[in-house]
Amino acid sequence: MTMREIDPQTTKRAEAFALWMNAPMPMITLLKTLDVTNLAALHRRRGWKFNMLLCWCIGKAASQTEEFYLLPVGKKLMQYSRLAISIVVAAKDGGISTCDVPFSDDLQQFNRDYLHLTGQVHDTCVPHDLSEECMVIGTSALAQYELDGAVNIYAGLYNNPFLIWGKYKRRSMKAELAMSFQFHHTQLDGIPAAGFLARLQKEINQLKG
């Protein structure tokens, strides 16, 4: 099973589904500054892409949050068994495309998939879409610019959780990164969402390579 419709009444999100599925603006955005010193050091020492490392940590933290495996799609509640991270890729034709990379607990495997799939999307200018197979976590890295925060649009079509960040800032011996995290209230309440961000910081701190 990769994706199936489930009855909201059989889940912990039953009340949230009733309250928020028809709300005109059901999205919530949390802002957090992360300490990414460890990722910056791994990027320099190992040559791994900073964005890849951060995306893996996002997937790792999300995989420990049960609500991430549920997503409101249209008027239905869908359950997934797998997660993927969506990356915005600069295509060779000058445009942009999205690339969904399946999350793996194995960092080396995730890195291989990340490099292969983003390279494929860059060259073909064709998105790689896993939305029928995985609960996709959207990301957008504006790595050339320092940001204090960002709030994404809500069009009522894309209910997936979405994270945005810019360039990390040097603060003495630390590297800090401002991040926004947008999510649909049917999928998550504030406490598990904040807990996800706390787990993300923990995964960043303890990542070794």
Tab-separated table of N, CA and C in Angstrom, residues 26-27 71-74 84-87 98 100 129 131 135-139 152-163 182-184:
chain	number	residue	atom	x	y	z
A	26	PRO	N	-7.235	27.232	5.697
A	26	PRO	CA	-6.904	26.228	6.705
A	26	PRO	C	-5.406	26.053	6.953
A	27	MET	N	-4.582	26.897	6.327
A	27	MET	CA	-3.137	26.712	6.446
A	27	MET	C	-2.582	27.510	7.628
A	71	LEU	N	-2.947	13.021	4.633
A	71	LEU	CA	-3.015	14.281	3.892
A	71	LEU	C	-4.420	14.473	3.336
A	72	PRO	N	-5.014	15.671	3.545
A	72	PRO	CA	-6.287	15.958	2.882
A	72	PRO	C	-6.058	16.219	1.397
A	73	VAL	N	-6.741	15.479	0.556
A	73	VAL	CA	-6.632	15.624	-0.898
A	73	VAL	C	-8.042	15.818	-1.428
A	74	GLY	N	-8.325	16.990	-1.988
A	74	GLY	CA	-9.697	17.303	-2.354
A	74	GLY	C	-10.545	17.318	-1.095
A	84	ALA	N	8.151	11.544	0.588
A	84	ALA	CA	9.103	12.060	-0.390
A	84	ALA	C	9.309	13.547	-0.124
A	85	ILE	N	10.466	14.048	-0.534
A	85	ILE	CA	10.785	15.461	-0.401
A	85	ILE	C	10.810	16.066	-1.796
A	86	SER	N	10.070	17.147	-1.991
A	86	SER	CA	10.034	17.824	-3.285
A	86	SER	C	11.050	18.971	-3.291
A	87	ILE	N	11.875	19.005	-4.321
A	87	ILE	CA	12.913	20.021	-4.476
A	87	ILE	C	12.637	20.814	-5.740
A	98	THR	N	9.898	20.744	-10.534
A	98	THR	CA	9.948	20.107	-9.219
A	98	THR	C	10.409	18.669	-9.345
A	100	ASP	N	10.495	15.195	-6.950
A	100	ASP	CA	10.157	14.463	-5.732
A	100	ASP	C	11.179	13.346	-5.526
A	129	ASP	N	7.365	13.354	-10.412
A	129	ASP	CA	6.204	13.453	-9.524
A	129	ASP	C	5.929	12.115	-8.848
A	131	SER	N	3.525	12.073	-6.245
A	131	SER	CA	2.376	12.384	-5.406
A	131	SER	C	1.339	11.266	-5.358
A	135	MET	N	3.475	10.692	0.378
A	135	MET	CA	3.075	11.971	0.937
A	135	MET	C	4.275	12.896	0.741
A	136	VAL	N	4.100	13.902	-0.111
A	136	VAL	CA	5.207	14.744	-0.544
A	136	VAL	C	5.311	15.991	0.329
A	137	ILE	N	6.503	16.227	0.850
A	137	ILE	CA	6.804	17.431	1.631
A	137	ILE	C	7.468	18.429	0.690
A	138	GLY	N	6.808	19.549	0.443
A	138	GLY	CA	7.352	20.549	-0.463
A	138	GLY	C	8.450	21.366	0.190
A	139	THR	N	9.463	21.737	-0.584
A	139	THR	CA	10.518	22.623	-0.100
A	139	THR	C	10.864	23.630	-1.189
A	152	ASN	N	3.832	31.061	2.407
A	152	ASN	CA	3.473	30.569	1.082
A	152	ASN	C	2.026	30.927	0.748
A	153	ILE	N	1.673	30.880	-0.541
A	153	ILE	CA	0.295	31.101	-0.947
A	153	ILE	C	-0.538	29.868	-0.635
A	154	TYR	N	-1.847	30.059	-0.550
A	154	TYR	CA	-2.757	28.922	-0.429
A	154	TYR	C	-3.793	29.032	-1.536
A	155	ALA	N	-3.793	28.065	-2.438
A	155	ALA	CA	-4.699	28.082	-3.575
A	155	ALA	C	-5.822	27.062	-3.428
A	156	GLY	N	-5.802	26.259	-2.372
A	156	GLY	CA	-6.843	25.260	-2.175
A	156	GLY	C	-6.639	23.994	-2.983
A	157	LEU	N	-5.518	23.894	-3.692
A	157	LEU	CA	-5.247	22.730	-4.530
A	157	LEU	C	-4.128	21.871	-3.963
A	158	TYR	N	-3.133	22.516	-3.388
A	158	TYR	CA	-1.941	21.823	-2.881
A	158	TYR	C	-1.936	21.939	-1.360
A	159	ASN	N	-2.338	20.870	-0.685
A	159	ASN	CA	-2.464	20.894	0.773
A	159	ASN	C	-1.233	20.364	1.488
A	160	ASN	N	-0.209	19.978	0.728
A	160	ASN	CA	0.968	19.351	1.321
A	160	ASN	C	1.737	20.311	2.218
A	161	PRO	N	2.400	19.780	3.242
A	161	PRO	CA	3.279	20.634	4.060
A	161	PRO	C	4.390	21.199	3.192
A	162	PHE	N	4.829	22.416	3.524
A	162	PHE	CA	5.800	23.112	2.684
A	162	PHE	C	6.769	23.898	3.556
A	163	LEU	N	8.068	23.749	3.274
A	163	LEU	CA	9.102	24.470	4.010
A	163	LEU	C	9.891	25.354	3.057
A	182	GLN	N	4.755	25.623	6.541
A	182	GLN	CA	3.321	25.768	6.326
A	182	GLN	C	2.670	24.397	6.262
A	183	PHE	N	1.507	24.255	6.871
A	183	PHE	CA	0.813	22.966	6.879
A	183	PHE	C	-0.688	23.177	6.974
A	184	HIS	N	-1.425	22.179	6.519
A	184	HIS	CA	-2.887	22.202	6.568
A	184	HIS	C	-3.330	21.757	7.964
